[in-house]
Amino acid sequence: QVQLVESGGGLVQAGGSLRLSCAVFGNIFSIPTMGWYRQAPGKQRELVASITNGGSTNYADSVKGRFTASRDNAKNLMYLQMNNLKPEDTAVYYCAATIVTKVGGERIWGQGTQVTVSS
């Protein structure tokens, strides 16, 4: 069974930084795409950033220039460096991955990590 485990959330003041990590555990062939999503109270889950195994990235307009997604393919790790955080960045952040295993491809999700930005 493949699992995603996030870490690195917490409480930070506006203007501060946090780095989230996502580790993939299990027997996999490849991870073509990974992404970070977030969901604030009363709002729909939204894509924050995505990154392919080739390093191509895509960001939500609200985080461009402040957040950076990166991957360590050899270790099956993904990171989200979040700088100049704003109160509106407060949300539960989820790691997601499209994986390929011996039984085929699927989309899996982590359990989420809380990020709270105080003003």
Tab-separated table of C-alpha atoms in Angstrom:
chain	number	residue	atom	x	y	z
A	1	GLN	CA	0.000	0.000	0.000
A	2	VAL	CA	1.339	3.407	-0.996
A	3	GLN	CA	1.093	6.269	1.472
A	4	LEU	CA	1.849	9.974	1.445
A	5	VAL	CA	2.979	11.601	4.657
A	6	GLU	CA	3.141	15.390	5.024
A	7	SER	CA	5.075	17.329	7.617
A	8	GLY	CA	6.196	20.861	8.324
A	9	GLY	CA	2.983	22.701	9.040
A	10	GLY	CA	2.549	25.015	11.991
A	11	LEU	CA	1.848	28.512	13.216
A	12	VAL	CA	3.773	31.446	11.788
A	13	GLN	CA	3.391	35.206	11.733
A	14	ALA	CA	2.552	37.049	8.543
A	15	GLY	CA	5.683	37.567	6.490
A	16	GLY	CA	7.268	34.416	7.825
A	17	SER	CA	8.224	31.173	6.103
A	18	LEU	CA	7.491	27.482	6.363
A	19	ARG	CA	8.615	24.459	4.413
A	20	LEU	CA	6.279	21.535	3.912
A	21	SER	CA	7.519	18.059	3.057
A	22	CYS	CA	5.724	15.125	1.500
A	23	ALA	CA	7.189	11.627	1.527
A	24	VAL	CA	5.934	8.749	-0.597
A	25	PHE	CA	6.116	5.306	0.990
A	26	GLY	CA	5.430	2.042	-0.824
A	27	ASN	CA	6.291	0.010	-3.852
A	28	ILE	CA	5.912	2.255	-6.897
A	29	PHE	CA	7.230	2.372	-10.424
A	30	SER	CA	7.021	6.114	-10.941
A	31	ILE	CA	5.394	9.335	-9.753
A	32	PRO	CA	4.669	11.398	-12.841
A	33	THR	CA	3.071	14.310	-11.026
A	34	MET	CA	2.866	15.570	-7.463
A	35	GLY	CA	1.004	18.529	-6.110
A	36	TRP	CA	0.091	20.590	-3.094
A	37	TYR	CA	-3.516	21.515	-2.430
A	38	ARG	CA	-5.077	23.484	0.368
A	39	GLN	CA	-8.481	23.838	1.905
A	40	ALA	CA	-9.510	26.697	4.147
A	41	PRO	CA	-12.592	26.508	6.376
A	42	GLY	CA	-15.754	26.912	4.328
A	43	LYS	CA	-13.885	26.859	1.032
A	44	GLN	CA	-13.235	24.290	-1.655
A	45	ARG	CA	-9.920	22.523	-1.935
A	46	GLU	CA	-7.677	24.331	-4.407
A	47	LEU	CA	-4.463	23.555	-6.213
A	48	VAL	CA	-1.497	25.477	-4.847
A	49	ALA	CA	1.356	24.022	-6.878
A	50	SER	CA	2.165	21.009	-8.985
A	51	ILE	CA	5.442	19.552	-10.180
A	52	THR	CA	6.250	16.802	-12.643
A	53	ASN	CA	9.040	14.286	-12.303
A	54	GLY	CA	10.887	16.372	-14.888
A	55	GLY	CA	10.699	19.426	-12.664
A	56	SER	CA	8.046	21.415	-14.517
A	57	THR	CA	5.975	23.464	-12.102
A	58	ASN	CA	2.640	25.202	-12.054
A	59	TYR	CA	1.382	27.607	-9.391
A	60	ALA	CA	-1.841	29.232	-8.369
A	61	ASP	CA	-1.779	32.956	-9.093
A	62	SER	CA	-2.193	33.714	-5.404
A	63	VAL	CA	1.128	32.088	-4.497
A	64	LYS	CA	3.311	32.881	-7.508
A	65	GLY	CA	6.557	34.479	-6.451
A	66	ARG	CA	6.108	33.382	-2.836
A	67	PHE	CA	5.885	29.578	-2.941
A	68	THR	CA	8.300	27.154	-4.582
A	69	ALA	CA	7.661	23.458	-5.171
A	70	SER	CA	10.564	21.055	-5.569
A	71	ARG	CA	11.177	17.323	-5.674
A	72	ASP	CA	13.865	14.817	-4.821
A	73	ASN	CA	12.943	11.995	-7.186
A	74	ALA	CA	15.598	9.648	-5.845
A	75	LYS	CA	14.069	9.847	-2.366
A	76	ASN	CA	10.407	10.200	-3.412
A	77	LEU	CA	10.131	13.521	-1.620
A	78	MET	CA	8.377	16.752	-2.498
A	79	TYR	CA	8.705	20.116	-0.796
A	80	LEU	CA	6.818	23.367	-0.707
A	81	GLN	CA	8.834	26.372	0.396
A	82	MET	CA	6.417	29.080	1.472
A	83	ASN	CA	7.767	32.590	1.936
A	84	ASN	CA	6.107	35.890	2.786
A	85	LEU	CA	3.127	34.041	4.196
A	86	LYS	CA	-0.181	35.864	4.510
A	87	PRO	CA	-3.168	35.217	6.774
A	88	GLU	CA	-5.137	34.126	3.707
A	89	ASP	CA	-2.672	31.246	3.280
A	90	THR	CA	-4.130	29.667	6.414
A	91	ALA	CA	-5.496	26.260	5.479
A	92	VAL	CA	-4.961	22.532	5.687
A	93	TYR	CA	-2.368	21.661	3.071
A	94	TYR	CA	-2.571	18.305	1.325
A	95	CYS	CA	-0.004	16.452	-0.701
A	96	ALA	CA	-1.257	14.541	-3.739
A	97	ALA	CA	0.501	12.275	-6.178
A	98	THR	CA	-0.279	10.450	-9.380
A	99	ILE	CA	1.562	7.177	-9.011
A	100	VAL	CA	2.185	4.164	-11.217
A	101	THR	CA	2.391	0.766	-9.540
A	102	LYS	CA	2.308	-2.821	-10.797
A	103	VAL	CA	-1.488	-2.665	-10.840
A	104	GLY	CA	-1.711	0.605	-12.729
A	105	GLY	CA	-2.020	4.318	-12.072
A	106	GLU	CA	-3.910	6.065	-9.321
A	107	ARG	CA	-4.193	9.335	-7.465
A	108	ILE	CA	-3.421	9.283	-3.771
A	109	TRP	CA	-3.634	11.887	-1.013
A	110	GLY	CA	-1.889	12.607	2.222
A	111	GLN	CA	-3.653	13.259	5.498
A	112	GLY	CA	-3.027	16.999	5.469
A	113	THR	CA	-1.030	19.389	7.618
A	114	GLN	CA	-2.331	22.598	9.169
A	115	VAL	CA	-0.736	25.915	8.280
A	116	THR	CA	-1.864	28.919	10.297
A	117	VAL	CA	-0.640	32.421	9.548
A	118	SER	CA	-1.347	35.077	12.160
A	119	SER	CA	-1.628	38.748	11.328
